């Protein structure tokens, strides 16, 4: 933001009403996620190729969103995996008997 706009924002809303643009460290949710990503994945891996990094980050993301319990949700995963019935069972015709 320009100096004038920043000054007007402070006059109107006071200090700390929202995070400044480009300041992710002022967002607690973002900083918490970044810390978990760093501690659980990045500190324990050495990526030799971009493809390897993409695959491992995707695996971690799926685990984080579907399996790993989150304390803020009562130690439940945010989006648990659902079971889908096999298509072969749905496509089988129902036998009709006449007696």
XYZ file of N, CA, C and O in Angstrom:
396
model
N 0.838 -1.179 0.000
C 0.000 0.000 0.000
C 0.879 1.235 0.000
O 1.987 1.227 0.516
N 0.333 2.286 -0.513
C 1.082 3.539 -0.502
C 1.096 4.097 0.917
O 0.284 3.740 1.767
N 2.004 5.009 1.158
C 2.128 5.603 2.490
C 0.870 6.326 2.926
O 0.441 6.233 4.070
N 0.242 7.061 2.002
C -0.963 7.815 2.325
C -2.120 6.868 2.656
O -2.842 7.073 3.642
N -2.291 5.839 1.842
C -3.377 4.885 2.093
C -3.151 4.159 3.409
O -4.098 3.912 4.170
N -1.905 3.805 3.706
C -1.591 3.121 4.957
C -1.882 4.033 6.150
O -2.433 3.608 7.165
N -1.544 5.318 6.015
C -1.798 6.287 7.083
C -3.297 6.449 7.323
O -3.764 6.459 8.460
N -4.086 6.545 6.237
C -5.543 6.689 6.370
C -6.165 5.440 7.001
O -7.086 5.540 7.805
N -5.644 4.265 6.624
C -6.158 3.025 7.212
C -5.917 3.010 8.715
O -6.804 2.674 9.497
N -4.735 3.421 9.142
C -4.415 3.444 10.576
C -5.276 4.457 11.310
O -5.713 4.208 12.426
N -5.530 5.619 10.687
C -6.377 6.630 11.316
C -7.801 6.134 11.486
O -8.432 6.359 12.510
N -8.302 5.445 10.468
C -9.701 5.019 10.489
C -9.924 3.777 11.349
O -10.880 3.698 12.108
N -9.056 2.777 11.204
C -9.297 1.486 11.849
C -8.361 1.191 13.012
O -8.557 0.233 13.733
N -7.330 1.972 13.193
C -6.380 1.689 14.255
C -5.372 0.640 13.812
O -5.445 0.081 12.727
N -4.422 0.374 14.673
C -3.369 -0.577 14.324
C -3.866 -2.006 14.516
O -4.545 -2.327 15.461
N -3.500 -2.873 13.588
C -3.754 -4.296 13.746
C -5.149 -4.760 13.395
O -5.584 -5.795 13.867
N -5.905 -4.008 12.581
C -7.234 -4.497 12.249
C -7.212 -5.681 11.303
O -8.090 -6.499 11.345
N -6.232 -5.769 10.461
C -6.084 -6.920 9.568
C -4.611 -7.041 9.201
O -3.857 -6.080 9.315
N -4.198 -8.236 8.744
C -2.794 -8.394 8.370
C -2.447 -7.535 7.170
O -3.252 -7.353 6.263
N -1.259 -7.020 7.176
C -0.784 -6.247 6.034
C -0.567 -7.178 4.854
O -0.219 -8.343 5.040
N -0.763 -6.698 3.624
C -0.504 -7.540 2.465
C 0.946 -8.022 2.474
O 1.851 -7.271 2.783
N 1.138 -9.299 2.179
C 2.482 -9.858 2.168
C 3.007 -10.170 3.549
O 4.207 -10.306 3.747
N 2.126 -10.290 4.545
C 2.538 -10.582 5.919
C 1.865 -11.855 6.429
O 0.995 -11.801 7.301
N 2.238 -13.026 5.905
C 1.574 -14.248 6.360
C 1.843 -14.561 7.828
O 1.075 -15.267 8.463
N 2.914 -14.005 8.402
C 3.223 -14.270 9.799
C 2.228 -13.601 10.741
O 2.212 -13.882 11.917
N 1.366 -12.740 10.218
C 0.338 -12.111 11.042
C -0.967 -12.911 11.011
O -1.940 -12.526 11.626
N -1.005 -14.013 10.270
C -2.200 -14.848 10.170
C -1.925 -16.148 10.916
O -1.139 -16.975 10.468
N -2.566 -16.345 12.058
C -2.299 -17.510 12.894
C -2.598 -18.833 12.223
O -1.858 -19.806 12.385
N -3.693 -18.917 11.450
C -4.039 -20.169 10.776
C -2.993 -20.524 9.731
O -2.558 -21.666 9.637
N -2.585 -19.543 8.952
C -1.590 -19.769 7.916
C -0.257 -20.178 8.543
O 0.403 -21.100 8.080
N 0.134 -19.499 9.603
C 1.407 -19.797 10.245
C 1.387 -21.181 10.884
O 2.375 -21.903 10.849
N 0.262 -21.587 11.445
C 0.136 -22.920 12.023
C 0.294 -23.995 10.945
O 1.020 -24.977 11.128
N -0.381 -23.804 9.815
C -0.256 -24.760 8.709
C 1.178 -24.815 8.200
O 1.735 -25.892 7.971
N 1.802 -23.644 8.011
C 3.180 -23.612 7.521
C 4.116 -24.362 8.463
O 5.011 -25.079 8.017
N 3.918 -24.211 9.766
C 4.753 -24.916 10.739
C 4.576 -26.418 10.660
O 5.548 -27.178 10.726
N 3.341 -26.877 10.510
C 3.088 -28.318 10.398
C 3.685 -28.882 9.113
O 4.291 -29.959 9.115
N 3.515 -28.165 8.005
C 4.101 -28.597 6.735
C 5.615 -28.703 6.859
O 6.218 -29.693 6.442
N 6.222 -27.711 7.460
C 7.672 -27.697 7.622
C 8.128 -28.844 8.532
O 9.036 -29.591 8.199
N 7.472 -29.005 9.696
C 7.892 -30.012 10.669
C 7.623 -31.437 10.201
O 8.431 -32.336 10.422
N 6.458 -31.663 9.590
C 6.063 -33.020 9.252
C 6.559 -33.492 7.887
O 6.623 -34.686 7.641
N 6.901 -32.578 6.989
C 7.305 -32.995 5.648
C 8.654 -32.427 5.229
O 9.586 -33.172 4.958
N 8.760 -31.126 5.192
C 9.932 -30.512 4.569
C 11.230 -30.755 5.321
O 12.278 -30.935 4.704
N 11.205 -30.774 6.660
C 12.437 -30.992 7.422
C 12.944 -32.424 7.313
O 14.107 -32.678 7.591
N 12.090 -33.355 6.925
C 12.497 -34.754 6.853
C 12.772 -35.264 5.459
O 13.056 -36.447 5.277
N 12.689 -34.428 4.465
C 12.857 -34.857 3.074
C 13.918 -34.038 2.366
O 14.108 -32.867 2.679
N 14.572 -34.692 1.408
C 15.445 -34.010 0.458
C 14.884 -34.335 -0.910
O 14.786 -35.501 -1.285
N 14.463 -33.322 -1.626
C 13.858 -33.520 -2.942
C 14.939 -33.401 -4.008
O 15.643 -32.403 -4.076
N 15.072 -34.435 -4.832
C 16.068 -34.417 -5.893
C 15.499 -33.930 -7.215
O 16.239 -33.462 -8.069
N 14.178 -34.055 -7.392
C 13.552 -33.571 -8.617
C 12.253 -32.853 -8.257
O 11.682 -33.065 -7.179
N 11.782 -32.036 -9.165
C 10.508 -31.346 -8.967
C 9.371 -32.351 -8.888
O 8.469 -32.223 -8.058
N 9.392 -33.384 -9.732
C 8.335 -34.396 -9.744
C 8.265 -35.118 -8.400
O 7.185 -35.380 -7.874
N 9.422 -35.447 -7.823
C 9.451 -36.101 -6.519
C 8.816 -35.199 -5.457
O 8.023 -35.657 -4.630
N 9.137 -33.916 -5.496
C 8.553 -32.979 -4.538
C 7.042 -32.899 -4.716
O 6.289 -32.904 -3.735
N 6.564 -32.852 -5.963
C 5.128 -32.777 -6.224
C 4.412 -34.008 -5.699
O 3.341 -33.905 -5.079
N 4.977 -35.191 -5.919
C 4.346 -36.438 -5.475
C 4.296 -36.506 -3.949
O 3.254 -36.813 -3.358
N 5.417 -36.196 -3.286
C 5.452 -36.285 -1.828
C 4.572 -35.229 -1.160
O 3.906 -35.517 -0.162
N 4.533 -34.025 -1.702
C 3.665 -32.990 -1.133
C 2.198 -33.370 -1.318
O 1.378 -33.182 -0.417
N 1.839 -33.945 -2.462
C 0.457 -34.380 -2.695
C 0.071 -35.505 -1.735
O -1.030 -35.515 -1.184
N 0.984 -36.460 -1.496
C 0.701 -37.534 -0.540
C 0.491 -36.955 0.856
O -0.429 -37.358 1.574
N 1.348 -36.011 1.244
C 1.208 -35.399 2.564
C -0.098 -34.623 2.653
O -0.793 -34.676 3.659
N -0.469 -33.891 1.594
C -1.709 -33.111 1.592
C -2.925 -34.007 1.768
O -3.830 -33.705 2.553
N -2.939 -35.137 1.051
C -4.073 -36.064 1.197
C -4.147 -36.632 2.605
O -5.223 -36.747 3.179
N -2.995 -36.987 3.171
C -2.970 -37.497 4.541
C -3.441 -36.420 5.515
O -4.246 -36.680 6.414
N -2.977 -35.194 5.337
C -3.331 -34.076 6.224
C -4.830 -33.802 6.173
O -5.455 -33.535 7.192
N -5.436 -33.879 4.984
C -6.846 -33.518 4.832
C -7.817 -34.670 5.043
O -9.005 -34.422 5.253
N -7.379 -35.926 4.958
C -8.339 -37.029 5.040
C -8.083 -38.003 6.186
O -9.017 -38.682 6.611
N -6.873 -38.076 6.709
C -6.564 -39.089 7.731
C -6.143 -38.459 9.050
O -6.630 -38.834 10.115
N -5.253 -37.494 8.987
C -4.653 -36.913 10.181
C -5.701 -36.190 11.024
O -6.418 -35.330 10.532
N -5.792 -36.519 12.323
C -6.759 -35.821 13.180
C -6.300 -34.401 13.481
O -5.115 -34.127 13.608
N -7.270 -33.496 13.603
C -6.997 -32.091 13.892
C -7.608 -31.750 15.246
O -8.794 -32.013 15.492
N -6.819 -31.167 16.120
C -7.296 -30.862 17.473
C -8.466 -29.874 17.450
O -9.368 -29.962 18.270
N -8.474 -28.949 16.515
C -9.558 -27.960 16.467
C -10.891 -28.581 16.055
O -11.938 -27.967 16.221
N -10.872 -29.799 15.517
C -12.098 -30.485 15.095
C -12.426 -31.661 16.007
O -13.104 -32.600 15.599
N -11.935 -31.616 17.230
C -12.191 -32.714 18.154
C -11.429 -33.970 17.762
O -11.911 -35.077 17.943
N -10.240 -33.801 17.228
C -9.365 -34.904 16.798
C -10.013 -35.788 15.743
O -9.888 -36.994 15.740
N -10.737 -35.136 14.829
C -11.277 -35.812 13.642
C -10.602 -35.234 12.417
O -10.182 -34.082 12.429
N -10.531 -35.989 11.342
C -9.978 -35.420 10.105
C -10.965 -34.435 9.495
O -12.179 -34.587 9.643
N -10.486 -33.410 8.787
C -11.388 -32.399 8.230
C -12.261 -32.931 7.101
O -13.389 -32.505 6.942
N -11.761 -33.851 6.305
C -12.534 -34.399 5.186
C -12.271 -35.895 5.120
O -11.455 -36.353 4.324
N -12.924 -36.688 5.977
C -12.628 -38.119 5.993
C -12.946 -38.775 4.658
O -13.829 -38.338 3.921
N -12.193 -39.823 4.370
C -12.426 -40.554 3.127
C -13.784 -41.235 3.202
O -14.220 -41.689 4.250
N -14.446 -41.308 2.079
C -15.731 -41.993 2.016
C -15.571 -43.250 1.186
O -14.728 -43.322 0.295
N -16.379 -44.233 1.480
C -16.335 -45.474 0.711
C -17.398 -45.407 -0.372
O -18.531 -45.016 -0.123
N -17.006 -45.806 -1.557
C -17.954 -45.849 -2.658
C -18.167 -47.316 -3.035
O -17.208 -48.079 -3.106
N -19.398 -47.711 -3.272
C -19.630 -49.096 -3.662
C -19.010 -49.366 -5.029
O -18.936 -48.476 -5.872
N -18.524 -50.587 -5.238
C -17.962 -50.907 -6.548
C -19.022 -50.765 -7.644
O -20.187 -51.065 -7.432
N -18.602 -50.309 -8.802
C -19.534 -50.110 -9.903
C -20.137 -51.421 -10.388
O -21.267 -51.462 -10.850
N -19.389 -52.509 -10.283
C -19.888 -53.790 -10.782
C -21.152 -54.224 -10.035
O -22.053 -54.812 -10.607
N -21.232 -53.910 -8.741
C -22.429 -54.283 -7.977
C -23.630 -53.441 -8.397
O -24.759 -53.894 -8.379
N -23.379 -52.184 -8.754
C -24.482 -51.315 -9.158
C -24.988 -51.655 -10.564
O -26.148 -51.456 -10.869
N -24.104 -52.158 -11.396
C -24.470 -52.396 -12.793
C -25.112 -53.771 -13.015
O -25.623 -54.043 -14.082
N -25.070 -54.631 -12.000
C -25.639 -55.975 -12.174
C -27.168 -55.894 -12.207
O -27.772 -55.198 -11.376
N -27.792 -56.575 -13.143
C -29.257 -56.567 -13.192
C -29.838 -57.348 -12.015
O -29.240 -58.297 -11.514
N -30.971 -56.934 -11.575
C -31.669 -57.635 -10.488
C -32.462 -58.774 -11.104
O -33.263 -58.546 -12.019
N -32.243 -59.992 -10.606
C -32.998 -61.119 -11.192
C -34.487 -61.011 -10.852
O -34.863 -60.675 -9.729
N -35.319 -61.282 -11.837
C -36.770 -61.233 -11.644
C -37.269 -62.681 -11.692
O -37.024 -63.397 -12.646
N -37.960 -63.063 -10.664
C -38.508 -64.423 -10.644
C -40.024 -64.321 -10.653
O -40.618 -63.463 -9.987
N -40.658 -65.198 -11.396
C -42.126 -65.245 -11.440
C -42.556 -66.611 -10.961
O -42.083 -67.634 -11.424
N -43.438 -66.633 -10.059
C -43.962 -67.905 -9.566
C -45.444 -67.877 -9.456
O -46.132 -66.990 -9.269
